[in-house]
Amino acid sequence: MNETGPAALYRSMRLIRSFEEQALALVRTGEIIGGTHPYIGQEAVAVGVCAALGPDDQLTSTHRGHGHVLAKGAEPRRMLAELTGRQTGLNQGRGGSMHAADLTLGILGANGIVGAGAPIAAGAAWAALRQGSGRVVASFFGDGALNQGVLLETLNLAGLWRLPVLFVCENNGYATTLPVEAAVAGSALGRAAAFGIPAEQVDGMDAAAVHAAAARAVARARTGQGPSFLECRTYRYEGHHTMERRIRLRYRSTEEVEAWRARDPLERTAGLLAAGQRAAIDQEIAELIAEAVEFALAGPHPDPAEALKYLYADGLLPRPGHPVEVAR
Amino acid sequence: MTKLSYAKALNRALADELARDSGVCVFGEDLGAGLSGLTPGLRDRFGAERVVDTPLSEQAFSSLALGAALAGMRPVVEFQIPSLLFLVFEQIANQAHKISLMTGGQISAPVTFVVPGSGSRAGWAGQHSDHPYSLFAHVGVKTLLPATPTDAYGLLVSAIRDPDPVVLFGPTGAMGVREDVTGELLPVPIGAARLHRAGTDVTVVAAGHLVHEALAVAEELAPEVSVEVFDPRTLYPFDFAALFASVGRTGRLVVVDDSNRMCGLAAEVITAVAEQGIPLRAAPRRVTRPDGAVLPFAIGLDRAVQPDREQLRAAVLAAVQAN
């Protein structure tokens, strides 16, 4: 049974926030190449949903996946080692920010293609039904995915076959720079309703509210009542990608960002904690992150001769090309 | 001794694997009805829970199969027309193929994608007549193109048992091929070529239904020309060692390939032989679809852009007579 009280929810959100702040710092210093898609502001969604999942349950994530992966229990230090491209990373430096996965924790992978995780989640859920495992699968995606055909196809199959999936739409208002009002005809909830899937909207800045809604959905899935759909209204404080800072992209007003920041999910949950509790958690997480940075940066870089290792599960080695000489 | 057809061989391979391994399941359209010949009788025998008739949602059920594979099952996905592979290139090439490497080897994706009826279907025109095996070989997805019923059986069995994603193309031109079968049908290893006919003057590399054209040409030209017919059977991985050995013996190379010329399989075969430095007694030749071909509807036009027996015979004679 997960801890779902305010202290546990706050701790998990604090971990994600601090991890992300540290990742931003490492992007600035060049330790993380390629940048990241920061999750800061959306922590309540990952934490609320994952608190409703059991250890055997699974999830698929998005290109903005750090929060989901950490909330499901991935080790921060191995996650940071992955982001810095180290052999000691979750994916041995082969996946990076957009593909972080820990299969032992049921994390089937973040995904660089919008909407692509949904049918994978549905397939794992289909297998769970066939295997009688009682497993539930959460599929995270953003508002941008609402317009991807494959997501709509997946909603149809999940509704038709009553798959134990929890579709979690993190509506942060923007698909890269395109405002949701300029992108979505109808509504997120309407998408689900069209396929007979129970849907509700929840305040994505409130971890307890997300958790309560997710717990209801997981219970429905677990008892054979099929998929559910949650639209979590949330916001990312940072850009779509860290590259935005460099090119000074502007598509949101300062007032809009500040208005959402005033509803910060960490502050909201921290208000429920006993005196001193927050400081103790903050201190614990700060130490954890400092240790993670040390672990990540001390890790060895993968051997370039093994650049295509793991391409095939049966060990098939591709012919050497240029410039990589695959060791034989 | 019984006559085994290509379509029946695929059907039997699937039935045997469904019976052998409870993790094997099939997704596709019209499977219960057995419309494209892969699944007749299988739903009745194994149930609709394992032989799953899907709505028309190729992208979703292709990745749904991947998700099921990640959860420990061994799904087979059937596509009724080859061009649907363009629709699901994202799901096969960008998702299933990449997940093993991207996760640092944490998981593999044993999904088999089967297209019974690839290539021209005579009169099915532009969007139903592609034969896109070269695309998958280029990406590095394991790509199988059996020419005979026993190879179709053996390669489909191997594909289902393989831990990685595999695409198997059953060429329309081979679906009607029948073969006398005695004894047990066996798995065929992925990556092992087959010499259908030994010869000393020229190696003809042919795959899929074109193997039968190559054998016919070899028969026609014998005994004046001794043609070796080399069938890679699997295009990725490709049995280059066997290819080099054959071309090393004959010193001449002709490739017949039902994909477009530019960046196609024939280009790769010839380049690989050239790179290997195998001395050739004549310039290598290839018979392919034209660059960037799209099959037109009228039957004369359809045939005009496909490699055929006449072109192959001319190429073989030109190679042999060059020196």
XYZ file of C-alpha atoms in Angstrom:
651
model
C 0.000 0.000 0.000
C 1.376 3.363 -0.993
C 1.735 6.193 1.446
C -0.779 8.733 0.233
C -0.824 11.294 3.018
C 0.315 14.871 2.418
C 3.839 14.151 3.631
C 4.325 11.335 1.102
C 2.792 13.352 -1.721
C 4.906 16.369 -0.829
C 8.069 14.310 -0.591
C 7.508 12.839 -4.042
C 6.741 16.248 -5.549
C 9.762 17.775 -3.822
C 11.920 15.036 -5.305
C 10.675 15.723 -8.833
C 10.980 19.510 -8.452
C 14.495 19.330 -7.076
C 15.523 16.770 -9.659
C 14.226 18.999 -12.434
C 15.927 22.103 -11.039
C 19.151 20.161 -10.884
C 18.645 18.891 -14.437
C 18.144 22.481 -15.652
C 21.422 23.434 -13.989
C 23.186 20.540 -15.670
C 21.742 21.541 -19.045
C 23.190 25.030 -18.517
C 26.625 23.641 -17.699
C 26.511 21.289 -20.647
C 26.598 18.122 -18.549
C 23.248 17.184 -20.054
C 23.401 17.376 -23.817
C 20.298 17.714 -25.963
C 18.405 19.388 -23.150
C 15.234 18.211 -21.450
C 11.506 18.841 -21.327
C 11.015 20.188 -17.798
C 8.097 18.906 -15.731
C 8.217 21.700 -13.155
C 4.672 22.780 -12.277
C 3.031 19.480 -13.226
C 4.331 17.398 -10.303
C 0.931 16.844 -8.705
C -0.247 14.815 -11.695
C 2.541 12.222 -11.717
C 2.568 11.978 -7.943
C -1.205 11.759 -7.560
C -1.590 9.089 -10.235
C 1.410 6.988 -9.226
C 0.304 7.014 -5.593
C -2.804 5.179 -6.810
C -0.775 2.492 -8.615
C 0.600 -0.663 -7.045
C 4.162 -1.904 -7.555
C 3.077 -4.375 -10.272
C 1.102 -1.779 -12.203
C 2.692 -0.247 -15.255
C 2.832 3.044 -17.077
C 3.835 4.613 -20.352
C 5.156 8.128 -20.337
C 5.884 11.063 -22.622
C 8.824 13.137 -23.777
C 8.158 15.142 -20.581
C 8.563 12.003 -18.559
C 10.925 12.606 -15.643
C 8.098 13.147 -13.173
C 6.283 9.934 -14.085
C 9.437 7.861 -13.937
C 10.504 9.242 -10.551
C 6.990 9.048 -9.102
C 6.832 5.364 -10.028
C 9.969 4.825 -8.005
C 13.013 5.097 -10.267
C 16.258 5.808 -8.458
C 17.084 9.513 -8.890
C 20.783 8.865 -9.162
C 20.428 6.311 -11.949
C 17.933 8.593 -13.657
C 20.373 11.497 -13.519
C 23.139 9.209 -14.745
C 20.904 8.409 -17.728
C 20.343 12.097 -18.442
C 24.087 12.668 -18.398
C 24.643 9.727 -20.755
C 26.436 7.417 -18.369
C 26.785 3.656 -18.417
C 25.373 3.684 -14.877
C 22.093 5.219 -16.094
C 18.724 3.488 -16.081
C 19.147 2.687 -19.782
C 22.951 2.499 -19.745
C 23.085 5.850 -21.504
C 21.163 4.594 -24.552
C 17.844 6.303 -23.904
C 18.434 9.677 -22.324
C 15.799 12.074 -21.112
C 13.080 11.089 -23.581
C 13.352 7.319 -23.202
C 14.023 6.767 -19.505
C 12.650 3.384 -18.507
C 12.861 0.937 -15.649
C 11.059 -2.231 -16.578
C 11.491 -3.711 -13.111
C 9.228 -0.931 -11.819
C 6.671 -1.297 -14.609
C 7.908 1.816 -16.403
C 7.542 0.807 -20.053
C 9.307 3.920 -21.201
C 8.990 7.590 -21.831
C 8.391 8.235 -25.521
C 9.599 10.862 -27.961
C 6.526 10.618 -30.182
C 3.362 12.364 -29.004
C 0.573 9.868 -28.318
C 2.728 6.833 -29.096
C 2.661 5.429 -25.565
C -1.120 5.033 -25.417
C -1.448 1.921 -27.621
C 1.552 0.375 -25.878
C -0.180 0.884 -22.542
C -3.355 -0.610 -23.994
C -1.392 -3.632 -25.196
C 0.136 -4.202 -21.779
C -3.371 -3.882 -20.334
C -4.717 -6.359 -22.880
C -2.001 -8.803 -21.833
C -2.832 -8.173 -18.157
C -6.424 -9.244 -18.829
C -5.315 -12.359 -20.721
C -2.821 -13.249 -18.018
C -5.341 -12.576 -15.248
C -2.702 -10.551 -13.434
C -5.008 -7.815 -12.144
C -2.441 -5.287 -13.329
C -3.496 -1.792 -14.306
C -1.622 0.414 -16.775
C -1.517 4.210 -16.701
C -0.912 6.081 -19.933
C 0.278 9.665 -19.582
C 0.005 12.079 -22.494
C -0.340 15.808 -23.042
C -3.102 17.878 -24.600
C -1.198 17.745 -27.885
C -1.866 14.009 -28.091
C -5.618 14.649 -28.135
C -5.275 15.323 -31.853
C -3.200 12.268 -32.695
C -5.168 9.610 -34.530
C -3.454 6.747 -32.803
C -4.723 7.964 -29.432
C -8.305 8.007 -30.707
C -7.878 4.522 -32.175
C -6.548 3.401 -28.811
C -9.474 4.924 -26.892
C -11.788 2.956 -29.170
C -9.997 -0.348 -28.601
C -9.694 0.223 -24.849
C -13.365 1.109 -24.538
C -14.453 -1.758 -26.775
C -12.378 -4.380 -24.979
C -12.756 -2.838 -21.473
C -9.017 -2.730 -20.965
C -7.637 -1.873 -17.509
C -6.058 1.405 -18.610
C -6.054 4.791 -16.982
C -5.677 7.492 -19.626
C -4.139 10.563 -18.018
C -4.260 13.712 -20.104
C -1.932 16.327 -18.668
C -3.516 19.425 -20.118
C -0.861 22.056 -19.553
C -2.413 24.400 -22.064
C 0.188 24.148 -24.807
C 1.357 21.689 -27.423
C 4.867 23.096 -27.714
C 3.707 26.667 -28.442
C 0.194 26.034 -29.738
C -2.481 26.965 -27.175
C -4.991 24.217 -26.517
C -7.826 26.593 -27.494
C -6.321 26.817 -30.967
C -5.819 23.067 -31.237
C -8.692 21.069 -29.821
C -12.158 21.028 -31.361
C -14.609 19.777 -28.772
C -12.938 18.879 -25.507
C -10.631 16.364 -23.879
C -13.495 14.860 -21.909
C -15.571 14.729 -25.073
C -12.927 12.589 -26.732
C -13.314 9.985 -23.984
C -17.097 10.253 -23.839
C -17.282 9.519 -27.564
C -15.825 6.088 -26.869
C -17.951 5.382 -23.805
C -15.063 5.880 -21.402
C -15.867 7.484 -18.017
C -14.000 10.775 -17.831
C -13.494 13.484 -15.289
C -11.612 16.724 -15.043
C -9.459 17.302 -12.012
C -7.313 20.131 -10.677
C -3.865 19.050 -11.757
C -2.238 21.398 -9.241
C -3.748 19.449 -6.354
C -1.998 16.148 -5.700
C -4.672 14.903 -3.303
C -7.440 15.605 -5.805
C -5.523 13.854 -8.591
C -4.852 10.930 -6.300
C -8.494 10.577 -5.330
C -9.644 10.595 -8.941
C -6.880 8.202 -10.005
C -7.706 5.830 -7.157
C -11.335 5.673 -8.331
C -10.175 4.956 -11.872
C -7.706 2.280 -10.786
C -10.423 0.615 -8.713
C -12.700 0.581 -11.767
C -9.960 -0.964 -13.898
C -9.011 -3.481 -11.227
C -12.599 -4.694 -10.914
C -13.080 -5.284 -14.621
C -14.973 -2.094 -15.392
C -12.538 -1.004 -18.073
C -10.691 2.200 -18.853
C -11.085 5.658 -17.375
C -9.933 9.052 -18.555
C -8.618 11.868 -16.398
C -8.031 15.358 -17.676
C -5.645 17.042 -15.261
C -5.561 20.818 -15.707
C -2.011 21.823 -15.036
C 0.793 24.079 -16.231
C 4.482 23.937 -16.973
C 6.398 26.852 -15.599
C 9.330 26.334 -17.941
C 9.404 26.112 -21.714
C 8.427 23.098 -23.778
C 12.119 22.295 -23.982
C 15.208 23.836 -22.434
C 16.174 25.066 -25.900
C 13.488 27.743 -25.510
C 15.627 29.655 -23.075
C 18.439 29.898 -25.561
C 16.292 31.177 -28.393
C 14.211 33.377 -26.039
C 10.917 32.078 -27.375
C 7.867 33.999 -26.106
C 4.328 32.786 -26.498
C 2.966 33.157 -22.953
C 2.500 36.290 -20.880
C 4.403 36.764 -17.638
C 1.030 37.320 -15.933
C -0.229 33.932 -17.093
C 2.840 32.111 -15.817
C 2.718 33.977 -12.515
C -0.979 33.219 -12.033
C -0.271 29.505 -12.298
C 2.821 29.727 -10.134
C 0.609 31.226 -7.434
C -1.221 27.884 -7.375
C 1.955 25.865 -6.923
C 1.214 22.230 -6.088
C 4.125 21.929 -3.672
C 3.074 24.977 -1.663
C -0.488 23.743 -1.581
C 0.455 20.357 -0.128
C 3.149 21.804 2.147
C 0.416 23.845 3.826
C -1.023 20.601 5.136
C 2.194 19.476 6.821
C 3.065 19.752 10.487
C 5.598 22.349 11.545
C 9.130 21.267 10.728
C 7.983 18.433 8.504
C 8.562 20.344 5.300
C 12.054 21.450 6.276
C 12.980 17.890 7.158
C 11.744 16.568 3.804
C 13.447 19.397 1.910
C 16.700 18.625 3.670
C 16.399 14.902 2.938
C 15.720 15.520 -0.751
C 18.533 18.053 -1.066
C 20.967 15.435 0.210
C 19.516 12.819 -2.097
C 19.915 15.071 -5.135
C 23.445 16.094 -4.184
C 24.362 12.450 -3.905
C 22.663 11.759 -7.248
C 24.745 14.442 -8.980
C 27.905 12.983 -7.533
C 26.902 9.481 -8.632
C 25.873 10.599 -12.114
C 28.955 12.618 -12.915
C 31.296 9.975 -11.522
C 29.791 7.289 -13.738
C 31.758 5.971 -16.711
C 30.759 6.926 -20.244
C 29.593 4.015 -22.388
C 32.214 2.478 -24.670
C 31.748 3.845 -28.228
C 32.587 0.380 -29.557
C 29.315 -0.724 -27.977
C 27.183 1.990 -29.585
C 24.831 -0.552 -31.140
C 24.817 -3.035 -28.300
C 21.277 -4.033 -27.283
C 19.873 -3.285 -30.740
C 18.835 -6.913 -31.039
C 17.875 -9.073 -28.118
C 19.401 -12.116 -29.806
C 22.813 -10.439 -29.990
C 22.830 -9.960 -33.765
C 25.525 -7.440 -34.590
C 25.027 -5.063 -37.505
C 27.808 -4.689 -40.048
C 30.263 -2.012 -39.005
C 29.749 1.290 -40.724
C 31.352 4.642 -40.222
C 32.489 5.938 -37.807
C 31.482 3.272 -35.325
C 33.439 0.051 -35.457
C 31.321 -2.471 -33.628
C 33.504 -4.771 -31.590
C 33.170 -8.410 -32.573
C 3.572 -37.022 -49.793
C 1.223 -34.035 -49.797
C 1.065 -30.817 -51.764
C 1.565 -27.833 -49.489
C 0.610 -24.380 -50.713
C 2.391 -21.240 -49.599
C -0.731 -19.824 -47.941
C -1.439 -23.106 -46.177
C 2.166 -23.238 -44.987
C 1.812 -19.856 -43.277
C -1.483 -20.977 -41.782
C 0.062 -24.174 -40.467
C 3.062 -22.362 -38.964
C 0.753 -20.030 -37.098
C -1.425 -22.916 -35.914
C 1.586 -24.881 -34.697
C 2.968 -21.911 -32.759
C -0.428 -21.055 -31.248
C -0.639 -24.672 -30.081
C 2.940 -24.739 -28.793
C 3.043 -21.462 -26.871
C 0.081 -19.951 -25.014
C 1.725 -16.526 -25.282
C 1.254 -16.467 -29.049
C -1.751 -14.447 -30.217
C -2.797 -12.799 -33.477
C -4.154 -9.328 -34.202
C -5.581 -8.206 -37.507
C -8.624 -7.549 -39.622
C -11.005 -10.267 -40.829
C -8.981 -12.978 -39.117
C -12.039 -14.963 -38.103
C -13.209 -15.070 -41.679
C -9.653 -15.834 -42.763
C -9.933 -13.332 -45.578
C -6.273 -13.167 -46.559
C -5.490 -16.827 -46.091
C -3.314 -16.610 -43.016
C -5.862 -17.561 -40.383
C -8.606 -19.869 -41.721
C -9.791 -22.179 -38.947
C -7.637 -20.615 -36.245
C -10.310 -18.670 -34.385
C -12.487 -21.754 -34.110
C -9.556 -23.742 -32.803
C -7.895 -21.217 -30.490
C -10.700 -18.784 -29.685
C -11.427 -15.140 -30.364
C -9.350 -14.185 -27.322
C -6.178 -15.338 -29.050
C -7.088 -14.759 -32.679
C -8.344 -11.241 -32.299
C -10.455 -9.564 -34.954
C -9.627 -5.888 -34.673
C -11.414 -2.797 -35.909
C -9.655 -0.923 -38.714
C -7.036 0.648 -36.463
C -3.678 -0.472 -37.802
C -1.593 2.030 -35.900
C -3.227 1.254 -32.576
C -3.168 -2.510 -32.869
C 0.423 -2.555 -34.121
C 1.635 -0.811 -30.980
C -0.921 -2.662 -28.878
C 0.890 -5.802 -29.978
C 4.143 -4.203 -28.858
C 2.652 -3.478 -25.438
C 1.457 -7.071 -25.174
C 4.947 -8.249 -26.128
C 6.477 -6.090 -23.394
C 4.079 -7.815 -21.008
C 5.426 -11.230 -21.981
C 3.303 -12.311 -24.939
C 4.326 -13.152 -28.516
C 1.904 -11.367 -30.779
C 1.610 -11.762 -34.530
C 0.082 -8.873 -36.469
C -1.379 -9.412 -39.914
C -1.788 -6.732 -42.561
C -3.999 -7.393 -45.539
C -2.157 -5.057 -47.863
C 1.531 -4.162 -47.956
C 0.990 -0.408 -48.133
C -0.383 -0.469 -44.595
C 3.242 -0.838 -43.568
C 3.703 2.800 -44.556
C 0.911 3.667 -42.121
C 2.549 1.750 -39.282
C 6.177 2.550 -40.031
C 6.160 4.633 -36.859
C 4.922 1.715 -34.776
C 7.341 -0.839 -36.256
C 10.482 1.136 -37.109
C 10.308 3.877 -34.499
C 8.783 2.038 -31.551
C 9.130 -1.759 -31.661
C 12.506 -1.791 -33.399
C 14.128 0.795 -31.160
C 12.941 -0.178 -27.723
C 15.577 -2.799 -26.998
C 18.479 -0.427 -27.622
C 16.804 2.633 -26.127
C 16.150 0.831 -22.858
C 19.724 -0.414 -22.716
C 18.645 -3.983 -23.317
C 16.108 -4.087 -20.489
C 13.410 -5.519 -22.717
C 12.897 -6.978 -26.151
C 9.880 -6.817 -28.399
C 9.025 -10.207 -29.901
C 6.344 -9.044 -32.339
C 5.915 -10.574 -35.791
C 4.337 -8.519 -38.563
C 3.092 -10.578 -41.524
C 1.936 -9.406 -44.935
C 0.483 -12.264 -46.987
C 0.103 -10.786 -50.468
C 2.888 -8.263 -50.884
C 3.821 -6.731 -54.237
C 1.684 -6.439 -57.335
C -1.721 -8.059 -57.226
C -2.387 -7.335 -60.889
C -4.933 -4.565 -61.158
C -4.950 -3.400 -57.578
C -3.096 -0.255 -58.603
C -1.028 2.327 -56.784
C -1.901 1.899 -53.127
C -2.150 -1.904 -52.987
C 0.911 -3.052 -54.938
C 3.998 -2.026 -53.011
C 6.623 -4.493 -51.887
C 8.411 -2.436 -49.220
C 10.898 -4.959 -47.865
C 13.923 -2.807 -48.717
C 12.667 -0.077 -46.383
C 12.663 -2.407 -43.412
C 16.025 -3.941 -44.292
C 17.408 -0.391 -44.521
C 16.145 0.456 -41.047
C 17.455 -2.833 -39.692
C 14.199 -4.497 -38.778
C 14.562 -8.235 -39.324
C 13.051 -8.750 -42.762
C 12.033 -12.115 -44.201
C 10.927 -12.904 -47.744
C 10.331 -16.642 -48.170
C 10.001 -18.002 -51.703
C 8.644 -21.497 -51.091
C 6.011 -23.080 -48.863
C 8.543 -24.892 -46.677
C 10.570 -21.719 -46.246
C 7.373 -19.774 -45.524
C 6.534 -22.278 -42.805
C 10.019 -22.386 -41.350
C 10.644 -18.659 -41.404
C 7.297 -17.757 -39.853
C 7.981 -20.212 -37.027
C 11.418 -18.650 -36.492
C 9.962 -15.136 -36.629
C 7.436 -15.913 -33.900
C 10.119 -17.471 -31.701
C 12.584 -14.620 -32.330
C 13.008 -12.142 -29.462
C 13.036 -9.129 -31.791
C 10.459 -7.537 -34.095
C 10.325 -9.283 -37.475
C 8.475 -8.399 -40.680
C 7.635 -11.299 -42.980
C 6.546 -10.596 -46.546
C 4.602 -13.260 -48.415
C 4.782 -12.139 -52.061
C 1.546 -12.333 -54.011
C 3.519 -13.970 -56.788
C 4.451 -16.842 -54.463
C 1.135 -17.373 -52.700
C 0.037 -19.895 -55.304
C 3.260 -21.907 -55.213
C 2.785 -25.506 -54.092
C 5.402 -27.952 -53.025
C 5.590 -31.681 -52.407
C 6.279 -32.146 -48.742
C 7.493 -35.298 -47.134
C 8.222 -35.544 -43.445
C 8.216 -32.902 -40.800
C 8.221 -29.183 -41.472
C 11.135 -27.496 -39.716
C 12.039 -23.997 -38.569
C 14.344 -22.128 -40.963
C 17.013 -20.029 -39.270
C 16.828 -16.275 -39.798
C 19.908 -15.083 -41.688
C 20.655 -18.245 -43.646
C 20.503 -18.136 -47.445
C 19.454 -21.041 -49.673
C 21.042 -22.189 -52.922
C 18.144 -23.432 -55.003
C 20.370 -24.509 -57.842
C 24.123 -24.777 -58.143
C 25.866 -23.314 -61.173
C 29.285 -22.253 -62.373
C 28.825 -19.323 -64.797
C 26.770 -16.721 -62.946
C 25.147 -16.117 -59.580
C 21.588 -14.886 -59.813
C 20.431 -13.390 -56.545
C 16.648 -13.588 -56.370
C 14.219 -13.233 -53.485
C 10.556 -14.046 -52.951
C 8.499 -14.951 -56.011
C 11.408 -13.984 -58.255
C 13.256 -17.101 -57.125
C 10.817 -19.047 -59.275
C 11.486 -16.769 -62.237
C 15.209 -17.223 -61.740
C 14.829 -20.994 -61.625
C 12.801 -20.899 -64.835
C 15.477 -18.806 -66.562
C 18.193 -21.135 -65.322
C 16.288 -24.085 -66.734
C 15.726 -22.364 -70.072
C 19.382 -21.429 -70.470
C 20.800 -24.803 -69.432
C 23.001 -26.417 -70.584
C 24.554 -23.432 -72.441
C 24.731 -21.343 -69.299
C 25.178 -22.740 -65.809
C 23.177 -20.474 -63.481
C 23.450 -20.564 -59.705
C 20.250 -19.379 -58.020
C 20.924 -17.750 -54.679
C 17.968 -16.893 -52.433
C 18.881 -14.864 -49.341
C 15.480 -15.719 -47.796
C 16.099 -13.152 -45.103
C 17.039 -9.679 -46.311
C 18.037 -8.434 -42.893
C 20.170 -9.974 -41.570
C 21.603 -10.932 -44.953
C 23.792 -13.999 -45.425
C 26.727 -12.148 -46.960
C 29.177 -14.972 -46.337
C 27.162 -17.318 -48.519
C 26.725 -14.604 -51.150
C 30.460 -13.924 -51.333
C 31.172 -17.631 -51.585
C 28.743 -18.027 -54.478
C 29.952 -14.983 -56.413
C 33.547 -16.008 -55.703
C 32.850 -19.321 -57.433
C 30.961 -17.989 -60.464
C 32.637 -14.604 -60.978
C 29.431 -13.074 -62.336
C 26.506 -11.414 -60.562
C 22.942 -10.582 -61.574
C 20.392 -9.431 -59.013
C 16.640 -9.464 -59.555
C 14.748 -7.431 -56.983
C 11.085 -6.396 -56.879
C 11.787 -3.118 -55.125
C 12.605 0.276 -56.560
C 16.099 0.669 -57.985
C 17.258 3.621 -55.879
C 18.568 2.400 -52.499
C 16.987 -0.975 -53.095
C 18.108 -4.465 -52.165
C 19.913 -4.989 -55.497
C 22.019 -1.895 -54.919
C 23.098 -3.254 -51.555
C 23.971 -6.708 -52.876
C 26.106 -5.359 -55.698
C 27.834 -2.836 -53.467
C 28.627 -5.461 -50.860
C 30.245 -7.706 -53.487
C 32.209 -4.789 -54.960
C 33.397 -3.713 -51.523
C 34.526 -7.236 -50.808
C 36.844 -7.016 -53.808
C 35.597 -10.216 -55.379
C 36.957 -10.243 -58.953
C 34.125 -10.218 -61.481
C 34.469 -11.337 -65.086
C 31.674 -8.996 -66.171
C 29.954 -5.916 -64.806
C 27.244 -6.808 -62.299
C 23.674 -6.246 -63.428
C 20.389 -5.624 -61.683
C 16.791 -6.049 -62.734
C 14.441 -4.003 -60.550
C 11.410 -1.781 -60.555
C 12.377 1.678 -61.894
C 13.515 4.474 -59.599
C 10.596 5.700 -57.522
C 8.086 3.443 -59.236
C 4.392 3.474 -58.397
C 2.430 0.654 -59.987
C -0.096 1.939 -62.516
C -3.491 0.234 -62.892
C -3.683 -0.978 -66.511
C -2.251 -4.464 -66.583
C 0.268 -3.689 -69.312
C 1.558 -0.750 -67.298
C 1.626 -2.764 -64.056
C 3.739 -5.454 -65.704
C 5.979 -2.892 -67.391
C 7.427 -1.665 -64.104
C 7.977 -5.081 -62.531
C 11.105 -7.114 -63.088
C 10.213 -10.098 -65.244
C 11.660 -13.260 -66.677
C 12.570 -11.687 -70.040
C 14.563 -8.917 -68.420
C 16.298 -11.406 -66.192
C 17.171 -13.703 -69.074
C 18.596 -10.738 -71.010
C 20.632 -9.626 -68.002
C 22.045 -13.107 -67.466
C 22.986 -13.471 -71.136
C 24.542 -10.019 -71.181
C 26.641 -10.862 -68.128
C 27.764 -14.183 -69.539
C 28.464 -12.872 -73.030
C 30.360 -9.822 -71.813
C 33.414 -11.971 -71.377
